[in-house]
Amino acid sequence: MRTLQEGELVVETTLSCVSPGTELRELSLLQREGVDIVPTVPGYVKIGRVLHAGTSGLQEGQRVVITGPADTGPYKARWGGHVSHSIVKANGVISIPDGIDDYQAALARLAAISCHGFRLTPKRAEDHVAVIGLGAIGLFAAKFYECHGHHIVGFDRSPQRVELARHWGIKAEIVTETVAEHIHRQFENGADIIVDATGISAVAVDAINGLFMPPKQKPLQQLSRYVVQGSYPDVLTLPYDPFFQHQTMVLFPRDWEPNDLHMTFELINKKQLNFPSSLCTIHKPEEASEVYRKLGDRQTSLVTALFRWV
C-alpha cells in the first residue's frame, strides 16, 4: 500500500455488506453516474479495525464504520466495501460504540438509510403506516416506525419476506390483490403514511389509493405522506390525480446522514432494536458472484448479505 498522507489511516475490513437495490442498479448500468466506474469494487457497507492510525488521532485496533471514500488502489470504487484493506481519511469513519458487535454495526449502517426517511417524514403518534416492499430498506423502515410506537403493517408479494418480517415481530401481509385493497383491509380509512421501498415504478399507481382521503370542506389536520424510499432507475412516474385528490406530500429521502447512524446505534444500545441473524447470511468473499446473482433474482428470499474478511 502507498505511504499514508496527513489524516489518513489504514482499515482492515472485518465485514462488508450489500445494499441490493442501489448496487444492482449501478452494476446493471441503470444509474448514469455509475457507468464511468465499471469495472468497479462493489460493496456498500464496510466495517473494520484501524490497522495503521498514522496521524489521524484514532487508536490502532479501534472498530469503525467507513462512511467516506476509500482508496482501493488501482481499482475504481464508489463505496469499495468488498476489499480486505483500504486507505481512508479520519473524517470518513465513525467509531462503533462498545457493546455493538460488527454484525449489528454493519446492518445499522444499512438501516441508517431507512432511518433517514423516518426522520424526515412528519409524523403523529396516531399515524397508521403501510410499508410496501420488505427487502432490507423496507424491513428497516418498518422497524423504525414500530420502535416508536406507530401502528405499522408491511406488505410484499414474497411469502418468504413476509415470514421474515413476522419473525422479526413486524405485522406483515402477503400481497395477492392491489396494494390499496390490502391496506384498506388493515386500516379502514387508509394509511396516513405509505413507505414505498419496492424500487418498482408501477407500485405507486397501485398503492396511492391506499392512503387516507382527507374529507373535503373540512380543516386539514395532516397531509397524507408517500415516502419514496426504494432505489429506482432513472425515471419514476407518479399519477397526478390520485396524489392530488389525497393531498399527498411526497418525500424523496436522499441516502443517509451521520445522525441517522448515531440514532440507530442508540436504539441498539437501549435494546429497542436488534438485527436478528435470520435477516441475512454471512459468506466468504470468494462466494460474492453467486451471492450477487441470488440477490438479483426477484424470487429470492435474501434481503442482503454480509461477507466476512477476518
PDB file of C-alpha atoms in Angstrom, residues 36-297:
ATOM      1  CA  ASP A  36     -17.802   5.580 -15.656  1.00  0.00           C
ATOM      2  CA  ILE A  37     -16.596   3.330 -12.819  1.00  0.00           C
ATOM      3  CA  VAL A  38     -17.087  -0.082 -14.427  1.00  0.00           C
ATOM      4  CA  PRO A  39     -15.303  -2.346 -13.665  1.00  0.00           C
ATOM      5  CA  THR A  40     -15.683  -1.454 -10.009  1.00  0.00           C
ATOM      6  CA  VAL A  41     -15.253  -2.722  -6.457  1.00  0.00           C
ATOM      7  CA  PRO A  42     -18.794  -3.347  -5.140  1.00  0.00           C
ATOM      8  CA  GLY A  43     -19.845  -3.355  -1.500  1.00  0.00           C
ATOM      9  CA  TYR A  44     -21.939  -0.577   0.053  1.00  0.00           C
ATOM     10  CA  VAL A  45     -21.013  -1.047   3.715  1.00  0.00           C
ATOM     11  CA  LYS A  46     -17.627  -1.695   5.255  1.00  0.00           C
ATOM     12  CA  ILE A  47     -16.815  -2.405   8.911  1.00  0.00           C
ATOM     13  CA  GLY A  48     -13.250  -2.759  10.077  1.00  0.00           C
ATOM     14  CA  ARG A  49     -10.454  -2.124  12.542  1.00  0.00           C
ATOM     15  CA  VAL A  50      -7.817   0.571  12.350  1.00  0.00           C
ATOM     16  CA  LEU A  51      -4.610  -1.188  11.339  1.00  0.00           C
ATOM     17  CA  HIS A  52      -2.370   1.873  10.968  1.00  0.00           C
ATOM     18  CA  ALA A  53      -3.607   5.111  12.517  1.00  0.00           C
ATOM     19  CA  GLY A  54      -0.963   7.400  11.017  1.00  0.00           C
ATOM     20  CA  THR A  55      -1.562  10.966  12.204  1.00  0.00           C
ATOM     21  CA  SER A  56      -5.343  10.529  12.272  1.00  0.00           C
ATOM     22  CA  GLY A  57      -5.644  10.659  16.049  1.00  0.00           C
ATOM     23  CA  LEU A  58      -7.508   7.344  16.149  1.00  0.00           C
ATOM     24  CA  GLN A  59      -6.272   4.295  18.011  1.00  0.00           C
ATOM     25  CA  GLU A  60      -4.993   1.167  16.308  1.00  0.00           C
ATOM     26  CA  GLY A  61      -7.493  -1.634  16.817  1.00  0.00           C
ATOM     27  CA  GLN A  62     -10.393   0.810  17.055  1.00  0.00           C
ATOM     28  CA  ARG A  63     -13.542  -0.517  15.343  1.00  0.00           C
ATOM     29  CA  VAL A  64     -15.053   1.810  12.763  1.00  0.00           C
ATOM     30  CA  VAL A  65     -17.726   2.137  10.106  1.00  0.00           C
ATOM     31  CA  ILE A  66     -16.219   3.566   6.939  1.00  0.00           C
ATOM     32  CA  THR A  67     -18.513   6.340   5.726  1.00  0.00           C
ATOM     33  CA  GLY A  68     -16.375   8.231   3.233  1.00  0.00           C
ATOM     34  CA  PRO A  69     -14.493   7.456   0.022  1.00  0.00           C
ATOM     35  CA  ALA A  70     -11.825   4.775   0.290  1.00  0.00           C
ATOM     36  CA  ASP A  71      -8.625   4.403  -1.705  1.00  0.00           C
ATOM     37  CA  THR A  72      -8.863   0.885  -3.101  1.00  0.00           C
ATOM     38  CA  GLY A  73      -5.599   1.037  -5.013  1.00  0.00           C
ATOM     39  CA  PRO A  74      -5.746   0.516  -8.783  1.00  0.00           C
ATOM     40  CA  TYR A  75      -9.430  -0.450  -8.690  1.00  0.00           C
ATOM     41  CA  LYS A  76     -12.233   2.064  -9.160  1.00  0.00           C
ATOM     42  CA  ALA A  77     -14.915   2.155  -6.492  1.00  0.00           C
ATOM     43  CA  ARG A  78     -17.864   4.264  -5.435  1.00  0.00           C
ATOM     44  CA  TRP A  79     -18.042   2.644  -1.988  1.00  0.00           C
ATOM     45  CA  GLY A  80     -15.487  -0.141  -2.307  1.00  0.00           C
ATOM     46  CA  GLY A  81     -16.702  -2.239   0.592  1.00  0.00           C
ATOM     47  CA  HIS A  82     -15.529  -5.618  -0.635  1.00  0.00           C
ATOM     48  CA  VAL A  83     -11.784  -5.227  -0.089  1.00  0.00           C
ATOM     49  CA  SER A  84      -9.583  -6.603   2.678  1.00  0.00           C
ATOM     50  CA  HIS A  85      -7.779  -3.297   3.343  1.00  0.00           C
ATOM     51  CA  SER A  86      -8.306   0.309   2.329  1.00  0.00           C
ATOM     52  CA  ILE A  87      -6.931   3.777   2.999  1.00  0.00           C
ATOM     53  CA  VAL A  88      -9.462   6.307   4.268  1.00  0.00           C
ATOM     54  CA  LYS A  89      -9.441   9.759   5.810  1.00  0.00           C
ATOM     55  CA  ALA A  90     -10.084  10.116   9.523  1.00  0.00           C
ATOM     56  CA  ASN A  91     -13.204  12.193   8.836  1.00  0.00           C
ATOM     57  CA  GLY A  92     -14.547   9.320   6.729  1.00  0.00           C
ATOM     58  CA  VAL A  93     -15.067   6.909   9.624  1.00  0.00           C
ATOM     59  CA  ILE A  94     -17.436   6.688  12.593  1.00  0.00           C
ATOM     60  CA  SER A  95     -16.417   4.747  15.688  1.00  0.00           C
ATOM     61  CA  ILE A  96     -18.559   1.774  16.678  1.00  0.00           C
ATOM     62  CA  PRO A  97     -19.765   2.051  20.303  1.00  0.00           C
ATOM     63  CA  ASP A  98     -18.709  -0.600  22.784  1.00  0.00           C
ATOM     64  CA  GLY A  99     -21.366  -3.265  23.174  1.00  0.00           C
ATOM     65  CA  ILE A 100     -22.335  -3.253  19.494  1.00  0.00           C
ATOM     66  CA  ASP A 101     -20.758  -6.100  17.548  1.00  0.00           C
ATOM     67  CA  ASP A 102     -19.653  -5.906  13.922  1.00  0.00           C
ATOM     68  CA  TYR A 103     -22.778  -7.690  12.637  1.00  0.00           C
ATOM     69  CA  GLN A 104     -25.096  -5.178  14.313  1.00  0.00           C
ATOM     70  CA  ALA A 105     -22.890  -2.287  13.172  1.00  0.00           C
ATOM     71  CA  ALA A 106     -22.909  -3.388   9.529  1.00  0.00           C
ATOM     72  CA  LEU A 107     -26.688  -3.659   9.403  1.00  0.00           C
ATOM     73  CA  ALA A 108     -27.020  -0.411  11.367  1.00  0.00           C
ATOM     74  CA  ARG A 109     -25.109   1.362   8.596  1.00  0.00           C
ATOM     75  CA  LEU A 110     -27.530  -0.017   6.004  1.00  0.00           C
ATOM     76  CA  ALA A 111     -30.513   0.727   8.247  1.00  0.00           C
ATOM     77  CA  ALA A 112     -29.377   4.352   8.518  1.00  0.00           C
ATOM     78  CA  ILE A 113     -30.850   4.831   5.024  1.00  0.00           C
ATOM     79  CA  SER A 114     -34.287   3.845   6.331  1.00  0.00           C
ATOM     80  CA  CYS A 115     -33.737   5.924   9.454  1.00  0.00           C
ATOM     81  CA  HIS A 116     -33.142   8.988   7.280  1.00  0.00           C
ATOM     82  CA  GLY A 117     -36.544   8.565   5.650  1.00  0.00           C
ATOM     83  CA  PHE A 118     -38.130   8.007   9.051  1.00  0.00           C
ATOM     84  CA  ARG A 119     -36.569  11.163  10.499  1.00  0.00           C
ATOM     85  CA  LEU A 120     -37.526  13.346   7.517  1.00  0.00           C
ATOM     86  CA  THR A 121     -41.181  12.292   7.466  1.00  0.00           C
ATOM     87  CA  PRO A 122     -43.616  14.386   9.551  1.00  0.00           C
ATOM     88  CA  LYS A 123     -45.328  12.027  11.986  1.00  0.00           C
ATOM     89  CA  ARG A 124     -48.083  11.904  14.579  1.00  0.00           C
ATOM     90  CA  ALA A 125     -48.372   9.264  17.291  1.00  0.00           C
ATOM     91  CA  GLU A 126     -51.715   8.081  15.908  1.00  0.00           C
ATOM     92  CA  ASP A 127     -50.498   7.635  12.321  1.00  0.00           C
ATOM     93  CA  HIS A 128     -51.144   4.355  10.537  1.00  0.00           C
ATOM     94  CA  VAL A 129     -48.178   3.320   8.401  1.00  0.00           C
ATOM     95  CA  ALA A 130     -48.032   0.937   5.438  1.00  0.00           C
ATOM     96  CA  VAL A 131     -44.598  -0.221   4.287  1.00  0.00           C
ATOM     97  CA  ILE A 132     -44.602  -1.717   0.790  1.00  0.00           C
ATOM     98  CA  GLY A 133     -41.654  -3.904  -0.155  1.00  0.00           C
ATOM     99  CA  LEU A 134     -39.970  -5.905   2.603  1.00  0.00           C
ATOM    100  CA  GLY A 135     -36.441  -6.021   1.330  1.00  0.00           C
ATOM    101  CA  ALA A 136     -33.721  -4.668   3.597  1.00  0.00           C
ATOM    102  CA  ILE A 137     -34.727  -0.998   3.395  1.00  0.00           C
ATOM    103  CA  GLY A 138     -38.437  -1.757   3.820  1.00  0.00           C
ATOM    104  CA  LEU A 139     -37.855  -4.064   6.778  1.00  0.00           C
ATOM    105  CA  PHE A 140     -35.661  -1.484   8.494  1.00  0.00           C
ATOM    106  CA  ALA A 141     -38.187   1.293   7.809  1.00  0.00           C
ATOM    107  CA  ALA A 142     -40.987  -0.816   9.289  1.00  0.00           C
ATOM    108  CA  LYS A 143     -38.908  -1.486  12.379  1.00  0.00           C
ATOM    109  CA  PHE A 144     -38.130   2.202  12.974  1.00  0.00           C
ATOM    110  CA  TYR A 145     -41.845   3.063  12.921  1.00  0.00           C
ATOM    111  CA  GLU A 146     -42.655   0.064  15.119  1.00  0.00           C
ATOM    112  CA  CYS A 147     -39.908   1.003  17.617  1.00  0.00           C
ATOM    113  CA  HIS A 148     -41.511   4.409  18.001  1.00  0.00           C
ATOM    114  CA  GLY A 149     -44.995   3.079  18.688  1.00  0.00           C
ATOM    115  CA  HIS A 150     -46.695   3.556  15.322  1.00  0.00           C
ATOM    116  CA  HIS A 151     -49.333   1.125  14.042  1.00  0.00           C
ATOM    117  CA  ILE A 152     -47.488  -0.381  11.077  1.00  0.00           C
ATOM    118  CA  VAL A 153     -48.184  -3.165   8.592  1.00  0.00           C
ATOM    119  CA  GLY A 154     -45.751  -4.397   5.958  1.00  0.00           C
ATOM    120  CA  PHE A 155     -46.744  -5.711   2.537  1.00  0.00           C
ATOM    121  CA  ASP A 156     -44.871  -7.823  -0.001  1.00  0.00           C
ATOM    122  CA  ARG A 157     -45.652 -10.342  -2.730  1.00  0.00           C
ATOM    123  CA  SER A 158     -42.945 -12.667  -1.426  1.00  0.00           C
ATOM    124  CA  PRO A 159     -44.191 -15.139   1.219  1.00  0.00           C
ATOM    125  CA  GLN A 160     -40.584 -15.618   2.367  1.00  0.00           C
ATOM    126  CA  ARG A 161     -40.080 -11.905   3.012  1.00  0.00           C
ATOM    127  CA  VAL A 162     -43.409 -11.611   4.794  1.00  0.00           C
ATOM    128  CA  GLU A 163     -42.402 -14.526   7.008  1.00  0.00           C
ATOM    129  CA  LEU A 164     -39.035 -12.863   7.667  1.00  0.00           C
ATOM    130  CA  ALA A 165     -40.822  -9.686   8.756  1.00  0.00           C
ATOM    131  CA  ARG A 166     -43.159 -11.612  11.042  1.00  0.00           C
ATOM    132  CA  HIS A 167     -40.207 -13.442  12.577  1.00  0.00           C
ATOM    133  CA  TRP A 168     -38.810 -10.002  13.475  1.00  0.00           C
ATOM    134  CA  GLY A 169     -42.077  -9.010  15.140  1.00  0.00           C
ATOM    135  CA  ILE A 170     -43.418  -6.913  12.259  1.00  0.00           C
ATOM    136  CA  LYS A 171     -47.064  -7.364  11.282  1.00  0.00           C
ATOM    137  CA  ALA A 172     -46.993  -8.235   7.588  1.00  0.00           C
ATOM    138  CA  GLU A 173     -49.284  -9.464   4.831  1.00  0.00           C
ATOM    139  CA  ILE A 174     -48.725 -11.221   1.501  1.00  0.00           C
ATOM    140  CA  VAL A 175     -49.987  -9.119  -1.420  1.00  0.00           C
ATOM    141  CA  THR A 176     -52.269 -11.052  -3.777  1.00  0.00           C
ATOM    142  CA  GLU A 177     -54.541  -8.203  -4.978  1.00  0.00           C
ATOM    143  CA  THR A 178     -53.948  -4.479  -5.361  1.00  0.00           C
ATOM    144  CA  VAL A 179     -51.840  -2.984  -2.603  1.00  0.00           C
ATOM    145  CA  ALA A 180     -54.583  -0.434  -1.874  1.00  0.00           C
ATOM    146  CA  GLU A 181     -57.105  -3.206  -1.170  1.00  0.00           C
ATOM    147  CA  HIS A 182     -54.727  -4.854   1.276  1.00  0.00           C
ATOM    148  CA  ILE A 183     -54.034  -1.542   3.018  1.00  0.00           C
ATOM    149  CA  HIS A 184     -57.747  -0.790   3.464  1.00  0.00           C
ATOM    150  CA  ARG A 185     -58.307  -4.224   4.969  1.00  0.00           C
ATOM    151  CA  GLN A 186     -55.766  -3.339   7.650  1.00  0.00           C
ATOM    152  CA  PHE A 187     -56.662   0.359   8.005  1.00  0.00           C
ATOM    153  CA  GLU A 188     -60.336   1.082   7.279  1.00  0.00           C
ATOM    154  CA  ASN A 189     -59.704   4.725   6.413  1.00  0.00           C
ATOM    155  CA  GLY A 190     -56.400   4.085   4.690  1.00  0.00           C
ATOM    156  CA  ALA A 191     -52.814   4.677   5.740  1.00  0.00           C
ATOM    157  CA  ASP A 192     -51.602   8.097   6.826  1.00  0.00           C
ATOM    158  CA  ILE A 193     -48.102   7.227   5.629  1.00  0.00           C
ATOM    159  CA  ILE A 194     -47.033   4.880   2.843  1.00  0.00           C
ATOM    160  CA  VAL A 195     -43.359   3.965   2.657  1.00  0.00           C
ATOM    161  CA  ASP A 196     -42.650   2.615  -0.830  1.00  0.00           C
ATOM    162  CA  ALA A 197     -39.440   0.590  -0.641  1.00  0.00           C
ATOM    163  CA  THR A 198     -40.043  -1.515  -3.739  1.00  0.00           C
ATOM    164  CA  GLY A 199     -37.963   0.267  -6.367  1.00  0.00           C
ATOM    165  CA  ILE A 200     -40.751  -0.564  -8.854  1.00  0.00           C
ATOM    166  CA  SER A 201     -42.355   2.469 -10.524  1.00  0.00           C
ATOM    167  CA  ALA A 202     -45.731   0.819 -11.142  1.00  0.00           C
ATOM    168  CA  VAL A 203     -46.316   0.271  -7.422  1.00  0.00           C
ATOM    169  CA  ALA A 204     -47.235   3.918  -6.831  1.00  0.00           C
ATOM    170  CA  VAL A 205     -50.157   3.634  -9.264  1.00  0.00           C
ATOM    171  CA  ASP A 206     -51.359   0.566  -7.367  1.00  0.00           C
ATOM    172  CA  ALA A 207     -50.744   1.873  -3.856  1.00  0.00           C
ATOM    173  CA  ILE A 208     -51.749   5.528  -3.852  1.00  0.00           C
ATOM    174  CA  ASN A 209     -55.448   4.815  -3.245  1.00  0.00           C
ATOM    175  CA  GLY A 210     -54.445   3.096  -0.032  1.00  0.00           C
ATOM    176  CA  LEU A 211     -53.763   6.492   1.523  1.00  0.00           C
ATOM    177  CA  PHE A 212     -56.231   8.252   3.806  1.00  0.00           C
ATOM    178  CA  MET A 213     -58.543  10.520   1.791  1.00  0.00           C
ATOM    179  CA  PRO A 214     -58.952  13.862   3.600  1.00  0.00           C
ATOM    180  CA  PRO A 215     -62.618  14.942   3.711  1.00  0.00           C
ATOM    181  CA  LYS A 216     -63.443  17.953   1.563  1.00  0.00           C
ATOM    182  CA  GLN A 217     -64.619  21.253   3.001  1.00  0.00           C
ATOM    183  CA  LYS A 218     -63.125  20.447   6.408  1.00  0.00           C
ATOM    184  CA  PRO A 219     -59.938  21.727   8.056  1.00  0.00           C
ATOM    185  CA  LEU A 220     -56.977  19.593   7.043  1.00  0.00           C
ATOM    186  CA  GLN A 221     -55.302  18.013  10.069  1.00  0.00           C
ATOM    187  CA  GLN A 222     -52.339  16.462   8.280  1.00  0.00           C
ATOM    188  CA  LEU A 223     -51.291  15.758   4.724  1.00  0.00           C
ATOM    189  CA  SER A 224     -51.109  12.173   3.569  1.00  0.00           C
ATOM    190  CA  ARG A 225     -47.452  11.203   3.116  1.00  0.00           C
ATOM    191  CA  TYR A 226     -45.890   8.994   0.440  1.00  0.00           C
ATOM    192  CA  VAL A 227     -42.229   8.239   1.128  1.00  0.00           C
ATOM    193  CA  VAL A 228     -40.266   7.092  -1.923  1.00  0.00           C
ATOM    194  CA  GLN A 229     -37.693   5.036  -0.062  1.00  0.00           C
ATOM    195  CA  GLY A 230     -36.740   2.479  -2.731  1.00  0.00           C
ATOM    196  CA  SER A 231     -33.869   2.644  -5.186  1.00  0.00           C
ATOM    197  CA  TYR A 232     -35.103   3.375  -8.704  1.00  0.00           C
ATOM    198  CA  PRO A 233     -33.705   3.583 -12.235  1.00  0.00           C
ATOM    199  CA  ASP A 234     -33.647   6.930 -13.991  1.00  0.00           C
ATOM    200  CA  VAL A 235     -37.397   7.641 -14.306  1.00  0.00           C
ATOM    201  CA  LEU A 236     -40.195   7.385 -11.725  1.00  0.00           C
ATOM    202  CA  THR A 237     -43.663   8.370 -12.981  1.00  0.00           C
ATOM    203  CA  LEU A 238     -46.362   9.246 -10.445  1.00  0.00           C
ATOM    204  CA  PRO A 239     -50.062   9.559 -11.391  1.00  0.00           C
ATOM    205  CA  TYR A 240     -51.131  13.153 -10.828  1.00  0.00           C
ATOM    206  CA  ASP A 241     -54.837  12.924  -9.983  1.00  0.00           C
ATOM    207  CA  PRO A 242     -54.813  10.399  -7.094  1.00  0.00           C
ATOM    208  CA  PHE A 243     -51.862  12.167  -5.462  1.00  0.00           C
ATOM    209  CA  PHE A 244     -53.721  15.465  -5.908  1.00  0.00           C
ATOM    210  CA  GLN A 245     -57.016  14.119  -4.524  1.00  0.00           C
ATOM    211  CA  HIS A 246     -55.289  12.701  -1.443  1.00  0.00           C
ATOM    212  CA  GLN A 247     -53.403  15.994  -0.891  1.00  0.00           C
ATOM    213  CA  THR A 248     -50.213  13.982  -0.711  1.00  0.00           C
ATOM    214  CA  MET A 249     -46.828  15.104   0.491  1.00  0.00           C
ATOM    215  CA  VAL A 250     -44.232  13.107  -1.470  1.00  0.00           C
ATOM    216  CA  LEU A 251     -40.799  12.737   0.107  1.00  0.00           C
ATOM    217  CA  PHE A 252     -37.588  11.547  -1.531  1.00  0.00           C
ATOM    218  CA  PRO A 253     -35.087  10.862   1.283  1.00  0.00           C
ATOM    219  CA  ARG A 254     -31.555  11.002  -0.100  1.00  0.00           C
ATOM    220  CA  ASP A 255     -29.160   8.429   1.286  1.00  0.00           C
ATOM    221  CA  TRP A 256     -28.312   8.960   4.979  1.00  0.00           C
ATOM    222  CA  GLU A 257     -26.506  11.262   7.427  1.00  0.00           C
ATOM    223  CA  PRO A 258     -24.226  10.530  10.409  1.00  0.00           C
ATOM    224  CA  ASN A 259     -27.080  11.395  12.789  1.00  0.00           C
ATOM    225  CA  ASP A 260     -29.089   8.534  11.293  1.00  0.00           C
ATOM    226  CA  LEU A 261     -26.341   6.059  12.154  1.00  0.00           C
ATOM    227  CA  HIS A 262     -25.927   7.509  15.648  1.00  0.00           C
ATOM    228  CA  MET A 263     -29.691   7.213  16.226  1.00  0.00           C
ATOM    229  CA  THR A 264     -29.603   3.589  15.075  1.00  0.00           C
ATOM    230  CA  PHE A 265     -26.675   2.835  17.384  1.00  0.00           C
ATOM    231  CA  GLU A 266     -28.586   4.467  20.250  1.00  0.00           C
ATOM    232  CA  LEU A 267     -31.643   2.268  19.650  1.00  0.00           C
ATOM    233  CA  ILE A 268     -29.413  -0.821  19.665  1.00  0.00           C
ATOM    234  CA  ASN A 269     -27.733   0.219  22.913  1.00  0.00           C
ATOM    235  CA  LYS A 270     -31.146   0.830  24.507  1.00  0.00           C
ATOM    236  CA  LYS A 271     -32.243  -2.692  23.471  1.00  0.00           C
ATOM    237  CA  GLN A 272     -35.042  -1.204  21.374  1.00  0.00           C
ATOM    238  CA  LEU A 273     -33.535  -2.514  18.138  1.00  0.00           C
ATOM    239  CA  ASN A 274     -31.697  -5.728  17.380  1.00  0.00           C
ATOM    240  CA  PHE A 275     -30.934  -7.246  13.990  1.00  0.00           C
ATOM    241  CA  PRO A 276     -31.602 -10.998  14.206  1.00  0.00           C
ATOM    242  CA  SER A 277     -29.318 -13.486  12.495  1.00  0.00           C
ATOM    243  CA  SER A 278     -32.245 -14.536  10.279  1.00  0.00           C
ATOM    244  CA  LEU A 279     -32.077 -11.229   8.393  1.00  0.00           C
ATOM    245  CA  CYS A 280     -29.118 -12.167   6.240  1.00  0.00           C
ATOM    246  CA  THR A 281     -26.462 -14.748   5.541  1.00  0.00           C
ATOM    247  CA  ILE A 282     -22.698 -14.391   6.006  1.00  0.00           C
ATOM    248  CA  HIS A 283     -20.403 -15.557   3.218  1.00  0.00           C
ATOM    249  CA  LYS A 284     -16.782 -15.844   2.200  1.00  0.00           C
ATOM    250  CA  PRO A 285     -15.577 -13.142  -0.230  1.00  0.00           C
ATOM    251  CA  GLU A 286     -14.966 -15.737  -2.944  1.00  0.00           C
ATOM    252  CA  GLU A 287     -18.706 -16.507  -2.921  1.00  0.00           C
ATOM    253  CA  ALA A 288     -19.599 -12.955  -3.979  1.00  0.00           C
ATOM    254  CA  SER A 289     -20.502 -13.717  -7.594  1.00  0.00           C
ATOM    255  CA  GLU A 290     -23.118 -16.298  -6.641  1.00  0.00           C
ATOM    256  CA  VAL A 291     -24.474 -14.139  -3.807  1.00  0.00           C
ATOM    257  CA  TYR A 292     -24.987 -11.146  -6.117  1.00  0.00           C
ATOM    258  CA  ARG A 293     -26.681 -13.423  -8.647  1.00  0.00           C
ATOM    259  CA  LYS A 294     -29.145 -14.589  -5.982  1.00  0.00           C
ATOM    260  CA  LEU A 295     -29.786 -11.041  -4.776  1.00  0.00           C
ATOM    261  CA  GLY A 296     -30.681 -10.070  -8.338  1.00  0.00           C
ATOM    262  CA  ASP A 297     -33.325 -12.793  -8.569  1.00  0.00           C
TER     263      ASP A 297
END
